[in-house]
Amino acid sequence: MSMGSRITKRILDLVASGLLLVILSPVIFAVALLVRQKMGTPVFFCQTRPGLHAQPFVMYKFRTMLNTRDEMGNLLPDKERLTSLGKTIRKLSLDELPELWNVFKGDMSLVGPRPLLMEYLPHYTATQARRHEAKPGITGWAIIHGRNALDWDDKFMLDVWYVDHQSLWLDSKILAITVWKVLRREGISFPGHETMPKFRGEGR
């Protein structure tokens, strides 16, 4: 993507995220209130994620899980901590709405590889690590091709493909398909899991 296209993309991200934050503010407020009533505080799940060139930033999402721990102080499995409200919020992709603030700030883009966990960085191959050559996004090429139903190899392959072929036209296509995918509630979780299993590196 040329410098001019990158500047245009940033302007579009800034304008679109700002407008969406205003338009969706009643929905954001309602979800925040529900989370506060049903799960208590904090309302937001804040976590450091790798951004462009793997530089860390704090990503914001609505909380969907309880912080329940066992007698050893370890968090219980996701399946046991995910609440009924959390499942509904995830099915409707409402947990992603606070990420619009990340887009507005410039940490993320509307379209790009999903920001994963910092702990995954040492496990990437050189090719897989290229996913960080683009700013992370709320949606992306891998999202519209299966989201969390994909295995890690396929997800990373699609991310790198996007890095090599990114354009404003492709972003527009991804955004349009994303709306359809969200309405159909596809690929919310990995088969047999409530969420996506952690990445342990190739062959693991």
PDB file of N, CA, C and O in Angstrom, residues 42 52 72 118 135 186:
ATOM      1  N   PRO A  42     -14.636  -4.758  36.549  1.00  0.00           N
ATOM      2  CA  PRO A  42     -14.664  -3.690  35.543  1.00  0.00           C
ATOM      3  C   PRO A  42     -15.603  -4.028  34.404  1.00  0.00           C
ATOM      4  O   PRO A  42     -15.853  -5.204  34.116  1.00  0.00           O
ATOM      5  N   LEU A  52       1.111  -2.459  15.222  1.00  0.00           N
ATOM      6  CA  LEU A  52       1.969  -2.338  14.046  1.00  0.00           C
ATOM      7  C   LEU A  52       3.426  -2.532  14.447  1.00  0.00           C
ATOM      8  O   LEU A  52       3.895  -1.943  15.419  1.00  0.00           O
ATOM      9  N   MET A  72      -6.086 -22.584  43.905  1.00  0.00           N
ATOM     10  CA  MET A  72      -4.677 -22.258  43.727  1.00  0.00           C
ATOM     11  C   MET A  72      -4.487 -20.842  43.170  1.00  0.00           C
ATOM     12  O   MET A  72      -3.358 -20.403  42.964  1.00  0.00           O
ATOM     13  N   MET A 118       0.427 -10.942  23.404  1.00  0.00           N
ATOM     14  CA  MET A 118       1.863 -10.665  23.428  1.00  0.00           C
ATOM     15  C   MET A 118       2.660 -11.960  23.597  1.00  0.00           C
ATOM     16  O   MET A 118       3.756 -12.096  23.046  1.00  0.00           O
ATOM     17  N   LYS A 135      -1.263  -2.543  10.387  1.00  0.00           N
ATOM     18  CA  LYS A 135      -1.900  -2.176  11.656  1.00  0.00           C
ATOM     19  C   LYS A 135      -3.024  -3.172  11.948  1.00  0.00           C
ATOM     20  O   LYS A 135      -3.760  -3.565  11.036  1.00  0.00           O
ATOM     21  N   GLU A 186     -21.360 -16.125  12.284  1.00  0.00           N
ATOM     22  CA  GLU A 186     -20.504 -17.242  11.893  1.00  0.00           C
ATOM     23  C   GLU A 186     -19.130 -17.172  12.549  1.00  0.00           C
ATOM     24  O   GLU A 186     -18.584 -16.095  12.763  1.00  0.00           O
TER      25      GLU A 186
END
